[in-house]
Amino acid sequence: MTKVLIKLFFVFIFFTFLSFLAKAQKTLVYEDNSQIYKRAIELFDKGKYAVAQKHFIEYAEVTNDRETKINAEYYAAVCAMELFNPDATTLLNNIRINYPENPKANLATFQLGKYFYRNKDNKSAVRYLSLVDAAKLTPEESSEFWFIKGYCLFKSDKFDESKIAFGNIKEQTGKYYDASNYYFGYVTYRQNNYDEALLHFTRINRSKTFGPLSQVYVAQILFARKQFTEAVSFADTIKSKEIITDVSGIAGQSHFNLGEYAKAIPFLERFNSNSPLGKNKQDIYRLGYSYLKNSQFEKAIDQFTQITDDNDSTSQFANYHLANCYINTGNKDAARLAFDKAYHLKLNSKISETSLFNSAKLSYELSNQQDALKDFANFMNEYPHSEFMDEAKSDLGNLLLSTKNYKDAIKIIETIKNPNNENKIAFQRVCYYRAEELYLNNDYKSAEELFKKSMQYEFDKKLYALSNFWMGELNFKQNQFSNAYENYNKFQSYNEIKETRFYNMAFYNKGYCVLKEEKYALAIDEFGKFVETEYSKSNKEMTTDATMRIADCLFILHQYSKAIESYDVIIQNKWNGTDYALYQKSMILGVLNKPAEKIASLEKIKSDYPKSPYIDDALFEIANIKLQTENFDEAISGFQNIIENYPRCQYIRKAMLNKGLAYYNTNRDEKALTEFKQLITNYSTSDEAREALVVIKNIFVNKGESEAYLEFIKVLPNVVIAPSYQDSVTYESAFNIYKTGDCVKASHSFRNYISKFQGGFFILKANYYKAECDFKNKNYDSCLANYEFVSNYNRNDFSERSIRQCAVLYFMKKNYEKAFDYYSALERIASGSDNLAVAFLGEMKSSELLGKIDTAAISSFKYLNSTLTQKEGTMDAHLNIGRYYMLHNLTDSALIHFDIVAKETRNEEAAESKYNIAKIEFNKKNLKAAKKLIFELNDNFSSYEIWTSKGFILLSEIYVQQKDNFQAKATLQSVIDNVENEQIKSEAREKLKALIAAEEAAKPPVKAQEEKEVEIKN
């Protein structure tokens, strides 16, 4: 019993001890956890967030006290936020979600707002801060809360809400006083509540952070209130280097608005050179205008040229003032371009009106007639009640009397409803000169219409008379020779033109009119009058031709001695055409039965002019004389020379026939038969072949060998001994109709013959005469087919004429390839100078229109080296050669030829030459010379838009080289606005686009202004 009790006692003692130990351990643990939490708070307060967070997490895991656990979790989340840990938002959101009723949930929401504020995610910050109950925050937390919320709302452009937030703390002195007053003041400034804004900015004008900025806004408020004097005075008190540029802008603008331009300049210069956001157009405009008002024109130009390209009112005013600057520096060309740009912007009507008038005036003063006419016309139409109208009318009247832009001048005068005498005088003049231009460019129909318009008035008798002269020229080209002669006579009846070259030329022209009508005696009289004039002495070419025509007419009238005298004048002086004169003289000597003298004349062609187009004529005539004088061996030798060396000449058939006859007359029948056989084989349908057949028959008949004759004939190709009765009657019927001049009926009859007798005896002649009829009836497609038939036949009497007609017709159809081929064929067979000249000119023009510059140049060289040149063809040739040299970069050689054309003519060829001369000078870097040439091109050839426009595009390149981009751009824009040719406009657009892009690329980059941030330290 006692042992049991003892055991029980020890058991009780043991368990009591264990219970005591447990209680003691629990107290110890609690005391240890409390130390962890306390240590964590101490670390947190010292900003040692990483270690503190570790203790808070450890405490939260072991504590059973709900309140301190929530606190520990909250502080751990705040530590994560301060450490910028990625799980900070999750931890803070856990506090809000898990313990919504706890005060720490409100603080966690606030901390989330701060977190997003610090990370510049203002929208997220506002979202959380809007959930915070500000009333439950401490005063210090409340100040921070309202500032952060206000700032984030401000940065989110929610200015009204931000103003409310800042309003809660702007009166509280302390950490956020300056910032809240600044932002509150800024918002009220934005709302144009300047009084309230001024109050808050003034509060903080000594703030180290916000003082300088507030001073800028104070100055801006004074400026906005138009208190410019006060703004200037206030600006003078500011010494902060940080804001000196901003204040300079305000001070400069204030002086500008007060009209104190000299005082404005240094402030505006400082602001424009240092503006943190880059100067804008208004800044540049103000400085430019200030320079202008102080007569610093070059500096003003530098400013205005930066802001002239946009389509706004600033650009319009800038262009207008820029123009005035250029006038003051003597640069009227640039001034005109600037006025033109100001006018076209049309945002301010008065500026546009004044600019257009000034543009017209400057164009007039600069002799830029094309632009002056256009501008004055636009001005009178757009501003009929302008104060400048009387002056504009006066200038336009003077301009119309001196203009060279006749095309536009006509249009303008025709719009005048009630023209006065001054207008009519101008109309007579411009119609005449425009008609003359059109004539020189081969637009004869339009020229005739305008000459007739000019002749409505006779104010200027000289021009009226000259119009008659040109009408005569047009009549002549239309084969209206009687009308032409009458108009030349009318022209010569006016005393006002007696001293002009045209008066003397009219005698020459009248000579040709009556010559064409076969009035030879009258032609001799007219050509004789021309030769007796003083003008003829200085015009050798026309004098030679007139003398030649006198001789020809005397020849026709059988006045042989006088004809020889006239031909001898040409021969003795060795004028152009001496070979022709020798040939004609030889023909007369033949008529006079002087064979020895005839041969001597022909031999002179042979020795002195071996390349003459009459060489084959001379050789044939010499051989023929030998035949006629029975000097048969020499005749045979002469005819053989023609057959071997001139196989394409017109005498080839006659040479073959006569050679055979020479053999026949010397009883060498076999050789004669051989020649005749060759002739008939090659030219079976020719008259010579028929003559040969008669001789062949005689040879065989005289020998009594009729069977042999028939056998000989059988082997000859395409030989018809005689035409059939129906063949002969059908052809003769058509030919008889042809001789009556009834070409319509004759053509039908020839067509009938050709269809019935395709291999007929007269097929060649039928095709030729049908072609002639169809050509006369203007059935060009039909006649071309017949001319080609004749042209492709073996050489015949009609070959030369037919080949020429084929060339002309294909040229008319604009088939220049075929035309060139036929002109080349004509060159090879031409028997006279007239057709040879036509061939050279045709080759030249066809290859030119085909764009074959090298071929055109070859033809041009041939033409110039011939003795057949005329002024029109000569100018074409020089232009082609100039193009050739230009293509191959032989610019010095090109310059020679372009210069000849530019000086000698006034047509489009001269315009092209003038442009090319300017381009050559530009390529040689002779910019001043190139510019002068371009202005001359515009002054003298304004009717030729393509070349003047190309000139202006070249002028823009000159301006770029001279670093005058304003004038370059204005020139290109003028081309775009005024030229009709789309290809030229497109080129101008591309150049303008490239120039603007180059300017943009050259501009220094604009630095973005760094925004001041308010750093909140906790």
PDB file of N, CA and C in Angstrom, residues 53 100 163 169 183 205 211 225 341 392 419 448 487 559 577 603 624 676 751 822 869 976 1015:
ATOM      1  N   GLN A  53      10.727  42.544 -44.565  1.00  0.00           N
ATOM      2  CA  GLN A  53       9.695  41.695 -45.195  1.00  0.00           C
ATOM      3  C   GLN A  53       9.853  40.243 -44.733  1.00  0.00           C
ATOM      4  N   PRO A 100     -11.439  42.812 -46.089  1.00  0.00           N
ATOM      5  CA  PRO A 100     -12.089  44.061 -46.551  1.00  0.00           C
ATOM      6  C   PRO A 100     -12.542  44.956 -45.414  1.00  0.00           C
ATOM      7  N   LYS A 163      -8.032  69.310 -60.455  1.00  0.00           N
ATOM      8  CA  LYS A 163      -8.134  70.591 -59.747  1.00  0.00           C
ATOM      9  C   LYS A 163      -8.799  70.415 -58.381  1.00  0.00           C
ATOM     10  N   ILE A 169      -5.483  70.321 -50.832  1.00  0.00           N
ATOM     11  CA  ILE A 169      -4.221  70.438 -50.082  1.00  0.00           C
ATOM     12  C   ILE A 169      -3.448  71.704 -50.422  1.00  0.00           C
ATOM     13  N   TYR A 183       0.244  73.047 -59.898  1.00  0.00           N
ATOM     14  CA  TYR A 183      -0.670  72.324 -60.779  1.00  0.00           C
ATOM     15  C   TYR A 183      -2.080  72.916 -60.741  1.00  0.00           C
ATOM     16  N   ASN A 205       6.359  81.805 -56.495  1.00  0.00           N
ATOM     17  CA  ASN A 205       7.337  82.335 -57.441  1.00  0.00           C
ATOM     18  C   ASN A 205       8.770  82.303 -56.894  1.00  0.00           C
ATOM     19  N   GLY A 211       9.243  77.806 -58.872  1.00  0.00           N
ATOM     20  CA  GLY A 211       9.296  79.260 -59.024  1.00  0.00           C
ATOM     21  C   GLY A 211       9.552  79.698 -60.460  1.00  0.00           C
ATOM     22  N   ARG A 225      -3.500  88.548 -71.388  1.00  0.00           N
ATOM     23  CA  ARG A 225      -4.409  89.663 -71.088  1.00  0.00           C
ATOM     24  C   ARG A 225      -4.119  90.892 -71.948  1.00  0.00           C
ATOM     25  N   LYS A 341       2.872  83.589-105.522  1.00  0.00           N
ATOM     26  CA  LYS A 341       2.487  82.586-104.527  1.00  0.00           C
ATOM     27  C   LYS A 341       1.473  83.150-103.539  1.00  0.00           C
ATOM     28  N   ALA A 392      -3.997  99.294-113.916  1.00  0.00           N
ATOM     29  CA  ALA A 392      -3.888  97.999-114.588  1.00  0.00           C
ATOM     30  C   ALA A 392      -4.275  98.124-116.062  1.00  0.00           C
ATOM     31  N   PRO A 419     -14.197  97.353-127.338  1.00  0.00           N
ATOM     32  CA  PRO A 419     -12.801  97.777-127.556  1.00  0.00           C
ATOM     33  C   PRO A 419     -12.713  99.208-128.079  1.00  0.00           C
ATOM     34  N   GLU A 448      -3.558  82.047-142.052  1.00  0.00           N
ATOM     35  CA  GLU A 448      -4.456  82.773-142.960  1.00  0.00           C
ATOM     36  C   GLU A 448      -5.624  83.390-142.197  1.00  0.00           C
ATOM     37  N   ASN A 487      -2.492  90.019-154.508  1.00  0.00           N
ATOM     38  CA  ASN A 487      -2.144  90.433-153.143  1.00  0.00           C
ATOM     39  C   ASN A 487      -0.762  91.067-153.086  1.00  0.00           C
ATOM     40  N   GLN A 559      13.806  83.457-177.588  1.00  0.00           N
ATOM     41  CA  GLN A 559      14.727  84.599-177.661  1.00  0.00           C
ATOM     42  C   GLN A 559      16.099  84.086-177.213  1.00  0.00           C
ATOM     43  N   GLY A 577      24.199  76.838-159.573  1.00  0.00           N
ATOM     44  CA  GLY A 577      23.374  76.515-160.736  1.00  0.00           C
ATOM     45  C   GLY A 577      24.103  76.704-162.043  1.00  0.00           C
ATOM     46  N   GLU A 603      30.870  69.601-172.199  1.00  0.00           N
ATOM     47  CA  GLU A 603      32.144  69.101-171.678  1.00  0.00           C
ATOM     48  C   GLU A 603      32.576  69.868-170.436  1.00  0.00           C
ATOM     49  N   ASN A 624      24.808  61.641-177.935  1.00  0.00           N
ATOM     50  CA  ASN A 624      23.752  61.767-178.938  1.00  0.00           C
ATOM     51  C   ASN A 624      24.222  62.606-180.134  1.00  0.00           C
ATOM     52  N   PHE A 676      19.519  45.456-178.248  1.00  0.00           N
ATOM     53  CA  PHE A 676      18.062  45.587-178.270  1.00  0.00           C
ATOM     54  C   PHE A 676      17.406  44.517-177.394  1.00  0.00           C
ATOM     55  N   ARG A 751      -8.904  53.235-164.342  1.00  0.00           N
ATOM     56  CA  ARG A 751      -9.146  52.098-163.448  1.00  0.00           C
ATOM     57  C   ARG A 751      -9.769  50.936-164.227  1.00  0.00           C
ATOM     58  N   TYR A 822      11.534  56.340-149.647  1.00  0.00           N
ATOM     59  CA  TYR A 822      11.254  56.915-150.976  1.00  0.00           C
ATOM     60  C   TYR A 822      12.068  58.180-151.236  1.00  0.00           C
ATOM     61  N   THR A 869      20.696  74.686-151.047  1.00  0.00           N
ATOM     62  CA  THR A 869      20.125  75.103-149.768  1.00  0.00           C
ATOM     63  C   THR A 869      19.215  76.321-149.899  1.00  0.00           C
ATOM     64  N   ILE A 976       3.843  74.331-112.718  1.00  0.00           N
ATOM     65  CA  ILE A 976       2.741  73.416-112.398  1.00  0.00           C
ATOM     66  C   ILE A 976       1.392  74.121-112.531  1.00  0.00           C
ATOM     67  N   GLU A1015       9.154  64.432 -57.884  1.00  0.00           N
ATOM     68  CA  GLU A1015       9.541  63.192 -57.219  1.00  0.00           C
ATOM     69  C   GLU A1015       9.081  63.237 -55.764  1.00  0.00           C
TER      70      GLU A1015
END
